Coordinates of C-alpha atoms in Angstrom, one line a residue:
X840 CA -19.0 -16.4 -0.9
X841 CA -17.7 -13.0 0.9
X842 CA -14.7 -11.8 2.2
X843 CA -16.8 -10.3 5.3
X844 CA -17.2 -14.2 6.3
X845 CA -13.7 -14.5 7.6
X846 CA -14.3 -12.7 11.3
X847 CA -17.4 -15.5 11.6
X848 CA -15.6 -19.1 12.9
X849 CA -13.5 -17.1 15.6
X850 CA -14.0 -17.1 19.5
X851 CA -16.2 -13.8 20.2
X852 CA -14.1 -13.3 23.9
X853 CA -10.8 -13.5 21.5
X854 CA -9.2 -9.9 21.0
X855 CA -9.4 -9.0 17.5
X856 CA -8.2 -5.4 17.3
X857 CA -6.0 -2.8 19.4
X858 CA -6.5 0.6 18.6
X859 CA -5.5 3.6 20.2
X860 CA -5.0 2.0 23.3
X861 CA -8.5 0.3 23.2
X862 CA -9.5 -3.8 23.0
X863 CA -12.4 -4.9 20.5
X864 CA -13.3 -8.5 20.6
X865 CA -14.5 -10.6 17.5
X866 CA -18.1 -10.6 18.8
X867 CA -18.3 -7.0 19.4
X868 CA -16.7 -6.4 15.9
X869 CA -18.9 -8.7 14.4
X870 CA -21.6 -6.9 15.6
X871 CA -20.3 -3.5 14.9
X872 CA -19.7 -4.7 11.5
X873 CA -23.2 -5.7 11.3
X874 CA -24.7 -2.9 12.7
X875 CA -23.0 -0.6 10.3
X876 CA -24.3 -2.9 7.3
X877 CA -27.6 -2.3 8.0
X878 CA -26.5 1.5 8.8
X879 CA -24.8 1.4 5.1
X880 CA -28.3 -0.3 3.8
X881 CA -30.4 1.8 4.9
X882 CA -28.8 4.9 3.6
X883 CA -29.2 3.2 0.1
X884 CA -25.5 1.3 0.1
X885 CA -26.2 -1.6 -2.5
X886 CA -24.2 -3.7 -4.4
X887 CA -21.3 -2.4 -6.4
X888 CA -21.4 0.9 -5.1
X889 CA -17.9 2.5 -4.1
X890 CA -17.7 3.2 -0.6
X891 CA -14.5 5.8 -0.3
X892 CA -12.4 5.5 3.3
X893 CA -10.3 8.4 4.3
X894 CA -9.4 6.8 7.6
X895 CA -6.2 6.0 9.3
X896 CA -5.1 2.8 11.1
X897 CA -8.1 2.5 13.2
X898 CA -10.9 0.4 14.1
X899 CA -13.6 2.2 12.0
X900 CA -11.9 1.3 8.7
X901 CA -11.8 -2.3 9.8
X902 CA -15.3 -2.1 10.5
X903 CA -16.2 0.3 7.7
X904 CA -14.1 -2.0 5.4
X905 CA -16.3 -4.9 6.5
X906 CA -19.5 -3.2 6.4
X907 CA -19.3 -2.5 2.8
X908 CA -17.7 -5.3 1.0
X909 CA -20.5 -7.2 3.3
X910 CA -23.0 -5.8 1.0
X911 CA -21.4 -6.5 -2.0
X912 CA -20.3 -2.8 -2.0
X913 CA -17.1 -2.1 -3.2
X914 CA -14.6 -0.3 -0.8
X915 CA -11.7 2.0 -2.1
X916 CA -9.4 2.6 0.8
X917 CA -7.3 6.3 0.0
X918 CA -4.3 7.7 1.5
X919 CA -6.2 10.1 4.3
X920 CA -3.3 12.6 4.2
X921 CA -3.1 13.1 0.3
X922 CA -3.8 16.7 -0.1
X923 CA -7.8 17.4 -2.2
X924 CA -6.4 17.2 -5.7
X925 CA -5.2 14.1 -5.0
X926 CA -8.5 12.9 -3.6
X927 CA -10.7 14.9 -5.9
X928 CA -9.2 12.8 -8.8
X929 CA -9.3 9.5 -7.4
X930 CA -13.0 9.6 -5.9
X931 CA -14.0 11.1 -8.9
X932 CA -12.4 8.5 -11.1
X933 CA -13.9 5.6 -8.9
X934 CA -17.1 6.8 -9.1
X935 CA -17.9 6.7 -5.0
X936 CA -21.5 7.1 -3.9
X937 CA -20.1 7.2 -0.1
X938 CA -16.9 8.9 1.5
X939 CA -16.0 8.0 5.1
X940 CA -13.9 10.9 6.6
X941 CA -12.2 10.7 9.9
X942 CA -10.5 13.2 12.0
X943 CA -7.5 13.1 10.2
X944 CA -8.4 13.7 7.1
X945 CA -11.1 16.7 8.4
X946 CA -9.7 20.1 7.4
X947 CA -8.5 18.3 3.5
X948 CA -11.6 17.0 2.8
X949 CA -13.2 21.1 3.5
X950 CA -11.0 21.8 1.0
X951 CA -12.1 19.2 -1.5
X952 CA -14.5 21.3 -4.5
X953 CA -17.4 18.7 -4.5
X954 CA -18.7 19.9 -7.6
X955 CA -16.1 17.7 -9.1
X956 CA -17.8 14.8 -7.2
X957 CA -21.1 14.7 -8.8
X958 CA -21.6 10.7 -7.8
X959 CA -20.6 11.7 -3.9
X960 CA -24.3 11.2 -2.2
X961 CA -23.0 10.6 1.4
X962 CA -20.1 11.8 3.7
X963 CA -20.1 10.2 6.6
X964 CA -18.0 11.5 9.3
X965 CA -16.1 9.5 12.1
X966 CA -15.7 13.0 14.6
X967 CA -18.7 13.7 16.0
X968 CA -18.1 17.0 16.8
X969 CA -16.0 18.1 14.2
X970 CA -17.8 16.8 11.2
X971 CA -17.2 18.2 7.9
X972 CA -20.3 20.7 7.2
X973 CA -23.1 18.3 5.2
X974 CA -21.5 15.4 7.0
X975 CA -23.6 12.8 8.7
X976 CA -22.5 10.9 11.8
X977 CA -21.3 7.3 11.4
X978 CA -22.1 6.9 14.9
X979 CA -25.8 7.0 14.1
X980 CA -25.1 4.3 11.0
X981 CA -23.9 2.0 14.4
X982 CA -27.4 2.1 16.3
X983 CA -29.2 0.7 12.8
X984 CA -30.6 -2.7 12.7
X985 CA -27.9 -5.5 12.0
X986 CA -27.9 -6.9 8.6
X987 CA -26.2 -9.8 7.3
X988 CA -23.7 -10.8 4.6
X989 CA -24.5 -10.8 1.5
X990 CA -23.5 -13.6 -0.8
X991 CA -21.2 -12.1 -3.9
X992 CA -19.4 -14.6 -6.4
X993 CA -16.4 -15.1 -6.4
X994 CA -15.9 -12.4 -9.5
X995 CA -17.3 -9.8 -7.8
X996 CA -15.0 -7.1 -7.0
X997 CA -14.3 -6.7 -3.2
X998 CA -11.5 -3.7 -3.3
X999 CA -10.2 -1.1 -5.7
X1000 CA -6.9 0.2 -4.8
X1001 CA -4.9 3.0 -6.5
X1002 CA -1.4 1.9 -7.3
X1003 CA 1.0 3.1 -10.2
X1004 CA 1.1 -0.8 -10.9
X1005 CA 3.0 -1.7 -13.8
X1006 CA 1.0 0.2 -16.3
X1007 CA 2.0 3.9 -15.4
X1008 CA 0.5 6.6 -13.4
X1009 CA -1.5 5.9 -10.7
X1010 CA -5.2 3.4 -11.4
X1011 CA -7.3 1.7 -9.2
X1012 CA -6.6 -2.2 -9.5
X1013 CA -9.9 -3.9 -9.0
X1014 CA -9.5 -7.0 -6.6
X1015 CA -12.3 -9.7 -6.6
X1016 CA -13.1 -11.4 -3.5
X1017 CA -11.9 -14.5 -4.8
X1018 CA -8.6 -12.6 -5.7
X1019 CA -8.6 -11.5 -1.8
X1020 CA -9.5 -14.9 0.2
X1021 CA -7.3 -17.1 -2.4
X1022 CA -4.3 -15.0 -0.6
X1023 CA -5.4 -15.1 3.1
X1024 CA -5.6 -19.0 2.3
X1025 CA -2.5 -18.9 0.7
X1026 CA -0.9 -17.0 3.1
X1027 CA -2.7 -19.5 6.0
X1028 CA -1.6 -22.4 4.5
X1029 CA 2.3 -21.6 5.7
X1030 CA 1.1 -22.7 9.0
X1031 CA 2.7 -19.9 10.3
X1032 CA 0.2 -17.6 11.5
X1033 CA -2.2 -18.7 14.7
X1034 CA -5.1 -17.3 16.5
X1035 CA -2.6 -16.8 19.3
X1036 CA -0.4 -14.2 17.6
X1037 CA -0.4 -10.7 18.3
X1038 CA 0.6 -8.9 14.8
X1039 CA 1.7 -5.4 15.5
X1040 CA 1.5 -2.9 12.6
X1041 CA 1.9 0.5 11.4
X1042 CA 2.3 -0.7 7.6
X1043 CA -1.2 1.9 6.5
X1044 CA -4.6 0.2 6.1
X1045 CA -5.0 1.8 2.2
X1046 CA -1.6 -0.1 1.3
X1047 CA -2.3 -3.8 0.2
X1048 CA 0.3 -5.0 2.6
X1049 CA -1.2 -3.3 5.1
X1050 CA -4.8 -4.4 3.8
X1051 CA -4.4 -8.2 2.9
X1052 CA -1.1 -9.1 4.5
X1053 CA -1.8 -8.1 7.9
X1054 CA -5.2 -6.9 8.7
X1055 CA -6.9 -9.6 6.9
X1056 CA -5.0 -12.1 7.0
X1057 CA -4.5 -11.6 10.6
X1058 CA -8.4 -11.3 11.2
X1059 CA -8.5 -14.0 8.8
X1060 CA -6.6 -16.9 11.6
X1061 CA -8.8 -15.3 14.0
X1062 CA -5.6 -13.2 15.8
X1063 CA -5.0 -9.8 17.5
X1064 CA -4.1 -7.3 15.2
X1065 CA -2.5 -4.1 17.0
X1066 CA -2.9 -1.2 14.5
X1067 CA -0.4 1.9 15.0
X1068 CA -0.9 5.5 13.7
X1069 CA 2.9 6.4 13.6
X1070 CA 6.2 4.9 13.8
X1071 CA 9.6 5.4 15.4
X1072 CA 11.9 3.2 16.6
X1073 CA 11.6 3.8 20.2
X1074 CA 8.4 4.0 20.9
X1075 CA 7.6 1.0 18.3
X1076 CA 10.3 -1.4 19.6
X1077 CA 9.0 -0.6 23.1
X1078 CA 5.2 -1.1 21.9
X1079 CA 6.2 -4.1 20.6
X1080 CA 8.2 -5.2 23.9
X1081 CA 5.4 -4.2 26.1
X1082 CA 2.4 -5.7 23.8
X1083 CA 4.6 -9.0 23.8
X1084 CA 4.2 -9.2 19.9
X1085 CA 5.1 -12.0 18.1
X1086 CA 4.4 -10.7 14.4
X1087 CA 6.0 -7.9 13.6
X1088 CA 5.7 -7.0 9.5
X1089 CA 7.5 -3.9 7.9
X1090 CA 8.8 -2.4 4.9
X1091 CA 12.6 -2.0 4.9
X1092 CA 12.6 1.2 6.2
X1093 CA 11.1 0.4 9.1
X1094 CA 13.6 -2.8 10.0
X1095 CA 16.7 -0.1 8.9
X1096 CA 15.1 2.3 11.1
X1097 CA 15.5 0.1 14.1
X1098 CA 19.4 -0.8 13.6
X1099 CA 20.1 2.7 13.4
X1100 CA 18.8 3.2 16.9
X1101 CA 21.8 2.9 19.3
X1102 CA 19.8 3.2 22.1
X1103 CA 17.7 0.0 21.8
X1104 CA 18.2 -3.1 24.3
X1105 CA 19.4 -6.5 22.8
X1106 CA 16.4 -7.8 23.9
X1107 CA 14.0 -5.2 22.3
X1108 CA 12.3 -8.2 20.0
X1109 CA 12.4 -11.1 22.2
X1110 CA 9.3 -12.3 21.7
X1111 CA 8.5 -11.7 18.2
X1112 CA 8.4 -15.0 16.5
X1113 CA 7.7 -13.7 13.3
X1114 CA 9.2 -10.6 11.5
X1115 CA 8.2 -9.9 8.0
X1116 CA 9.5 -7.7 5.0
X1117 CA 8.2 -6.7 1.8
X1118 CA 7.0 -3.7 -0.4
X1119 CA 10.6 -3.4 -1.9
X1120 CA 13.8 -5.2 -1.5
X1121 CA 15.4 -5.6 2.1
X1122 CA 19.1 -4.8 2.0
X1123 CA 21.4 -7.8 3.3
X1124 CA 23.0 -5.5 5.5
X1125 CA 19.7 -4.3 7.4
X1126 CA 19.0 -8.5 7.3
X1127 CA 22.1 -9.0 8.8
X1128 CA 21.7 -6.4 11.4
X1129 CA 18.6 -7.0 12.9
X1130 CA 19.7 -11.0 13.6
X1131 CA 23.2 -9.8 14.9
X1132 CA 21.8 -7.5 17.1
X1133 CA 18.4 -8.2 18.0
X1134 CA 18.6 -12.0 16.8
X1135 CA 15.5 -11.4 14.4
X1136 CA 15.6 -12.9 11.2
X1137 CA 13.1 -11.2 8.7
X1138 CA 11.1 -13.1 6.2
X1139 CA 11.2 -11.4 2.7
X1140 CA 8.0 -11.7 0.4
X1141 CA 7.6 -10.2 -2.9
X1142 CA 4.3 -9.4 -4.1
X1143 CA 2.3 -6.3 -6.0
X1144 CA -1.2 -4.9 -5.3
X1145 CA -2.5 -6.5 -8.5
X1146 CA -1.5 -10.2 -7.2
X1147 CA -3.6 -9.2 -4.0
X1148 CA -0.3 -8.7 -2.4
X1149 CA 2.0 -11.7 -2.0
X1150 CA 3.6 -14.2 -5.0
X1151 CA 6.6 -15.5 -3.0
X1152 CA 7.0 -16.0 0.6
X1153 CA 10.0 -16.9 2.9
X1154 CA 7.7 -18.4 5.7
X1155 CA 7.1 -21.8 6.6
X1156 CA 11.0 -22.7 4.9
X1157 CA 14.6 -21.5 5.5
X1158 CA 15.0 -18.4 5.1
X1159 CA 17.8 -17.0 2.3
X1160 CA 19.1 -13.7 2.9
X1161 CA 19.0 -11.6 -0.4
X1162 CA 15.4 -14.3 -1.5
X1163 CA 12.4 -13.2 -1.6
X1164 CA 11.5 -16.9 -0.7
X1165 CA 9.2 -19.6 -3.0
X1166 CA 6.0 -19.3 -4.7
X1167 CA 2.4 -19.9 -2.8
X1168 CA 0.9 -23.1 -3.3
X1169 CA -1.0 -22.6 -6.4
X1170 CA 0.9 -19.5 -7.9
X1171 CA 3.0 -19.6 -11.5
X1172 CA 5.8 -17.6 -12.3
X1173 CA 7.9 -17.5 -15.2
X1174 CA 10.8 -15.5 -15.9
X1175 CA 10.3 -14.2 -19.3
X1176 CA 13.6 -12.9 -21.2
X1177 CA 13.0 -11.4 -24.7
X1178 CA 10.9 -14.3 -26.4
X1179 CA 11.8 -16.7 -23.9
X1180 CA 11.8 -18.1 -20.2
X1181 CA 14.9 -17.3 -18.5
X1182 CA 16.8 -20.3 -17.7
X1183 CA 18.1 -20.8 -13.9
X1184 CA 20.1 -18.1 -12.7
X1185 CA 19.2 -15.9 -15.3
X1186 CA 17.4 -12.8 -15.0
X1187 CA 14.0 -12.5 -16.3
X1188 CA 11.1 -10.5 -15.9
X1189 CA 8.7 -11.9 -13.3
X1190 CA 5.3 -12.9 -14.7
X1191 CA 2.7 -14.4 -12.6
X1192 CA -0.3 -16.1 -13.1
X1193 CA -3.0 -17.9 -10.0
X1194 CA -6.5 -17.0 -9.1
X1195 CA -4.9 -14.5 -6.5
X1196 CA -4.0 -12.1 -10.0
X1197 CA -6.5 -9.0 -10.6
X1198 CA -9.0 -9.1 -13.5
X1199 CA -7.9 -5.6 -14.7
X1200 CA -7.9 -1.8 -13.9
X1201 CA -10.7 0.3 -13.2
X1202 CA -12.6 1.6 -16.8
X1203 CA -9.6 1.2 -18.2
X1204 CA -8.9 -1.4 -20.6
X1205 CA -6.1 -0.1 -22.5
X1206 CA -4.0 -0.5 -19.1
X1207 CA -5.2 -3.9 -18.2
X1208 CA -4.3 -5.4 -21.6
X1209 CA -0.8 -3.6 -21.2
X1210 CA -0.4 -6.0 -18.2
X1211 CA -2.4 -8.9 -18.5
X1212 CA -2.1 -11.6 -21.2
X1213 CA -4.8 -13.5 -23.0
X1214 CA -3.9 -16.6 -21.0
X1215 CA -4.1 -14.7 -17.6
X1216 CA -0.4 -13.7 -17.4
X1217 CA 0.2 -10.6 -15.1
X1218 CA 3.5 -9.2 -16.4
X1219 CA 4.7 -7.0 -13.5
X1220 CA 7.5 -5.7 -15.3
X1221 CA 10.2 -6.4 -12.2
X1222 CA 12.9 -8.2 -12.9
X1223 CA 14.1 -11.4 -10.8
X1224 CA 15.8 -14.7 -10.9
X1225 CA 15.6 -18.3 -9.5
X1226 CA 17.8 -20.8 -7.8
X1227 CA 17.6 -24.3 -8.3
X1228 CA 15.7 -24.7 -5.4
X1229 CA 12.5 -22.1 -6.5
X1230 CA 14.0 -19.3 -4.1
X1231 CA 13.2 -15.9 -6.2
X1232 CA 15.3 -12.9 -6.3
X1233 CA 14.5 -9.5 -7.1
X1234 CA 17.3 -8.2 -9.2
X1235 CA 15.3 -5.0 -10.1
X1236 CA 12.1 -3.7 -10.5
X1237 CA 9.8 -2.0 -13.0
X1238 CA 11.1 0.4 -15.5
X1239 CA 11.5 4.0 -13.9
X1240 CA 9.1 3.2 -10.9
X1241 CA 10.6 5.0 -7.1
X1242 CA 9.8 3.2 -4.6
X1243 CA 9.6 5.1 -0.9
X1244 CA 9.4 3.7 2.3
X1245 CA 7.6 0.5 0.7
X1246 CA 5.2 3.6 -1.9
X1247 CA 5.0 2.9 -5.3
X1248 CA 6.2 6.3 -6.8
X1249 CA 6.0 7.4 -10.8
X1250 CA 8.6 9.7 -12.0
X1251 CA 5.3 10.9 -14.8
X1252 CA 3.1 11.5 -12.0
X1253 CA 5.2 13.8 -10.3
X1254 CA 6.4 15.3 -13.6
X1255 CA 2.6 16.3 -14.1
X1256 CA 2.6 18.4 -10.9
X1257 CA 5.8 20.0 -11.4
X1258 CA 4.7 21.2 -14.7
X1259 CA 2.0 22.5 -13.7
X1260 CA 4.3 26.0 -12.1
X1261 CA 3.8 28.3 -14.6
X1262 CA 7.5 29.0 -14.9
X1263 CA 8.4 25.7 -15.4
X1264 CA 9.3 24.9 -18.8
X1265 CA 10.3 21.0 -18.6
X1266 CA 10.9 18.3 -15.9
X1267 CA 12.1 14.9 -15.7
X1268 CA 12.2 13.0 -12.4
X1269 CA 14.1 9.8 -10.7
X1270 CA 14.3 7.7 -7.6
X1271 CA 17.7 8.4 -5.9
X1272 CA 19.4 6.3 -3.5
X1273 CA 18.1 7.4 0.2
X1274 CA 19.6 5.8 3.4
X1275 CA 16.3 5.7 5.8
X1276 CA 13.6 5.5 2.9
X1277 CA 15.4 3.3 0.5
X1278 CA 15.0 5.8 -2.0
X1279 CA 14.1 9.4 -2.8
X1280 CA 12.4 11.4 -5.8
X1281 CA 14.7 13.6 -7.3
X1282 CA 13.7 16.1 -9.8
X1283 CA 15.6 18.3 -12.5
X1284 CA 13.9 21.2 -14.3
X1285 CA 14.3 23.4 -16.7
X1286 CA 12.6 27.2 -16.1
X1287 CA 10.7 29.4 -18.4
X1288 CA 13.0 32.2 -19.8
X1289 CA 13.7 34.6 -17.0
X1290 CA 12.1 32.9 -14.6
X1291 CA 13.7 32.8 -11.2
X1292 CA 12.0 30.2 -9.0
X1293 CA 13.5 28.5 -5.9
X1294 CA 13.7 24.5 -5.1
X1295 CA 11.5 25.7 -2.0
X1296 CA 8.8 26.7 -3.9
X1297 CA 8.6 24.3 -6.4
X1298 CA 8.9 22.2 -3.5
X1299 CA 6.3 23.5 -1.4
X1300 CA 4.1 23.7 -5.0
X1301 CA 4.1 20.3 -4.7
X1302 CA 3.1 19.4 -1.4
X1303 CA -0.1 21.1 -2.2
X1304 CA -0.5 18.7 -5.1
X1305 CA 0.9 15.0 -4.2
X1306 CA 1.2 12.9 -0.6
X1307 CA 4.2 14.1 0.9
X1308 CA 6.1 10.3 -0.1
X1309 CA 5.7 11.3 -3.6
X1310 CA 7.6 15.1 -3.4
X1311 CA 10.6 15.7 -4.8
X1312 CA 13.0 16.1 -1.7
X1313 CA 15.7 17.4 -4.4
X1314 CA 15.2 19.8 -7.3
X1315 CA 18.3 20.5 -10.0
X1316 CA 18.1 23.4 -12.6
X1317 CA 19.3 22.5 -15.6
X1318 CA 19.3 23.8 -18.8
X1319 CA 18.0 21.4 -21.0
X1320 CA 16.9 17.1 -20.6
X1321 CA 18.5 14.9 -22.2
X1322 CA 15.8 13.1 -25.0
X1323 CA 16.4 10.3 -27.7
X1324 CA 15.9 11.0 -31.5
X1325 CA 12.2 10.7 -30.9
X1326 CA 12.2 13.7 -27.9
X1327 CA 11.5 10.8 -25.6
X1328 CA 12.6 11.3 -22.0
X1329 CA 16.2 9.2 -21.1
X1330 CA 15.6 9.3 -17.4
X1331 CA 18.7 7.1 -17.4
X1332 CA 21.2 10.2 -18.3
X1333 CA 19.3 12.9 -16.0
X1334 CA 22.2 12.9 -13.7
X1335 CA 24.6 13.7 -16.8
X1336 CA 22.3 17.1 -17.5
X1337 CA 23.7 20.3 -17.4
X1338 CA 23.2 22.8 -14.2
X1339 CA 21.9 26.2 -14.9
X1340 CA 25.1 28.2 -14.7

């Protein structure tokens, strides 16, 4: 068994991808894909190596994507615009032997120190002419012999993804390809999805509902999958009107995004037969405005990169506003309160268990026993309830965790950079309320004496540091944090600090 087999039953005339304005059937990615395997192969790509992709929404991270996990290499899809710390830490800690760099992430990667990167044997480069120096051309990976999938068990791991999780700061989640194909089939057996759909999406490609939701599930029914590099309303709702689309998915600033847009026609979704939500809670007011006004009613699903992506779905039943919908065929949850399941209507923290739940973090053990029970439990640490009828609800989520635009933020990640400014004596950070992102990262700090430092700089120090979701958009000086008996952090009572005078 292997992911890559999921492009093989489809039609090869079918359109499988739209990107940047260009068509790629299933045969021609199928053998693009293979090309590129033998490309990887021959370059001395086996099994288990990590195969890094600093790529965009485009059609050479699907087929990159494809091309390694075919070989029983594992790929770790990064965030192309997080600045060379960023990247420097997480290749590093993954252990890649390969880094695929595309345009956009170019002039970041020159600044990466690859002496930090002692397992990096290959860069390969996407811009022909504006390689990175030492770079080779993927291009010349494509004209390679075709090679064909090799068979992995079901254990093997398929996908490491770097999320804050429910175990802290930020760890790459190892997802088998048993974990990945038991939620395309899951996600399949709604009924919902068909070859016939045209799922448009700018959800990114190193997100997991970007990954598994949409790109493969949608390759996975053998539909077109229309990837987009950027979003606003306009020019997405008239993409999406022009294309004809009939799945739209989206995180919740993406549906707000739209209703705030006066200038968009009724009849701006009219053929989408599908519109989907998830990556943190949809407000009941955006719900309600996108079916008053565009008569679209969004689908919620609730899910975390260590379950794959999706636990509960509202597709294939009546939707409940508010309800993140029912479990997948084949999926437990309990709500766990204290030393006991929650009883109905109660809230409880979610716990899942199915063969769609990650064996563990990355090297790191510690974590994955933080998270994962001896009986296969994930405990994800948000907090939900259930009506009699199995419909969940998120009531809240994990402790401390910011979520922007659909991005898992840590408060202690942040902290770590901030800290870093030499005249910065202490920090604490939270998520504040935010009306087009859902929330915001809001930091207060407390200076070295006689320090004088702006909330520009600090802000800008940052930037240089962290992807631009996870920056503090808001910096208060105080003069001290408020800490239990123990000096522990009460994020809780940051707001109740006081201002530097």
């Amino acid at each position: 068994m292997n992911l890559a087999h999921i492009l093989e039953p489809h039609d090869a005339d079918s359109i499988a991808l739209i990107s940047r304005g260009r068509e790629t059937t299933y045969g021609e990615l199928r053998s693009q894909i293979d090309r590129l395997r033998g490309g990887l192969a021959s370059i001395g790509v086996t099994a288990g190596d990590r195969v890094a992709l600093l790529c965009s929404n485009s059609r050479h991270f699907v087929i990159t994507y494809f091309a390694a996990v075919g070989l029983g290499a594992v790929a770790v899809p990064l965030n192309p615009l997080s600045p060379a710390p960023a990247l420097e830490k997480e290749i590093a800690s993954v252990g890649a032997k390969v880094v695929v760099v595309e345009k956009v992430s170019t002039a970041t990667w020159s600044n990466v120190d690859r002496s930090l990167l002692p397992t990096v044997e290959i860069v390969l480069s996407t811009d022909g002419e504006n390689a990175p120096e030492g770079a080779c051309s993927i291009d010349e990976l494509l004209d390679a012999d075709a090679v064909g999938i090799v068979d992995v068990s079901n254990e093997a791991t398929a996908v490491l993804i770097f999320t804050s999780g429910t175990a802290g700061l930020p760890r790459a989640a190892m997802l088998t390809h048993g974990n990945v194909l038991t939620n395309i089939a899951q996600s399949k057996a709604t009924g919902v999805l068909t070859s016939d759909d045209l799922i448009w999406s700018v959800l990114p490609l190193f997100h997991i509902f970007g990954l598994n939701v949409v790109m493969a599930t949608g390759l996975g029914v053998g539909a077109t999958v229309m990837l987009v590099q950027r979003f606003d309303p306009h020019s997405a709702a008239d993409s999406i009107k022009t294309r004809r689309a009939t799945v739209v998915p989206g995180a919740p600033a993406m549906w707000a995004a739209f209703t705030h847009f006066d200038e968009l026609p009724a009849d701006s979704f009219t053929t989408v037969r599908v519109a989907l939500s998830g990556a943190s809670k949809l407000p009941v007011t955006v719900f309600a405005a996108m079916r008053d006004r565009f008569g679209v009613e969004i689908a919620e699903g609730y899910g975390l990169t260590e379950t794959s992506a999706t636990v509960t779905t509202s597709l294939g039943a009546p939707i409940r506003p508010g309800s993140v919908g029912r479990a997948f065929d084949g999926v437990e949850i309990r709500l766990v309160s204290g030393d006991h399941d929650a009883l109905v209507g109660d809230v409880g923290e979610i716990w899942v268990r199915g063969a769609n739940v990650f064996p563990g973090y990355f090297n790191d053990p510690i974590a994955t026993a933080a998270v994962l029970t001896e009986d296969g439990w994930l405990k994800t640490g948000d907090m939900g309830m259930a009506d009699d009828d199995g419909y969940m609800f998120i009531v809240d989520r994990a402790k401390d965790l910011i979520i922007v635009s659909g991005f898992n933020v840590y408060p202690a990640e942040v902290e770590e950079v901030l800290a870093t400014h030499p005249e910065v004596a202490e920090v604490g950070v939270l998520g504040v309320p935010h009306p087009h992102t859902g929330e915001a990262v809001k930091a207060f700090v407390v200076l070295t004496p006689g320090s004088d430092v702006d909330e520009e700089t600090l802000i800008e120090h940052s930037l240089d540091r962290l992807a631009r979701y996870k920056c503090p958009s808001k910096i208060m000086f105080v003069d001290e944090l408020p800490r239990n008996p123990t000096g522990k952090l009460v994020r809780r009572r940051l707001d109740d600090a006081l201002s530097v005078s």
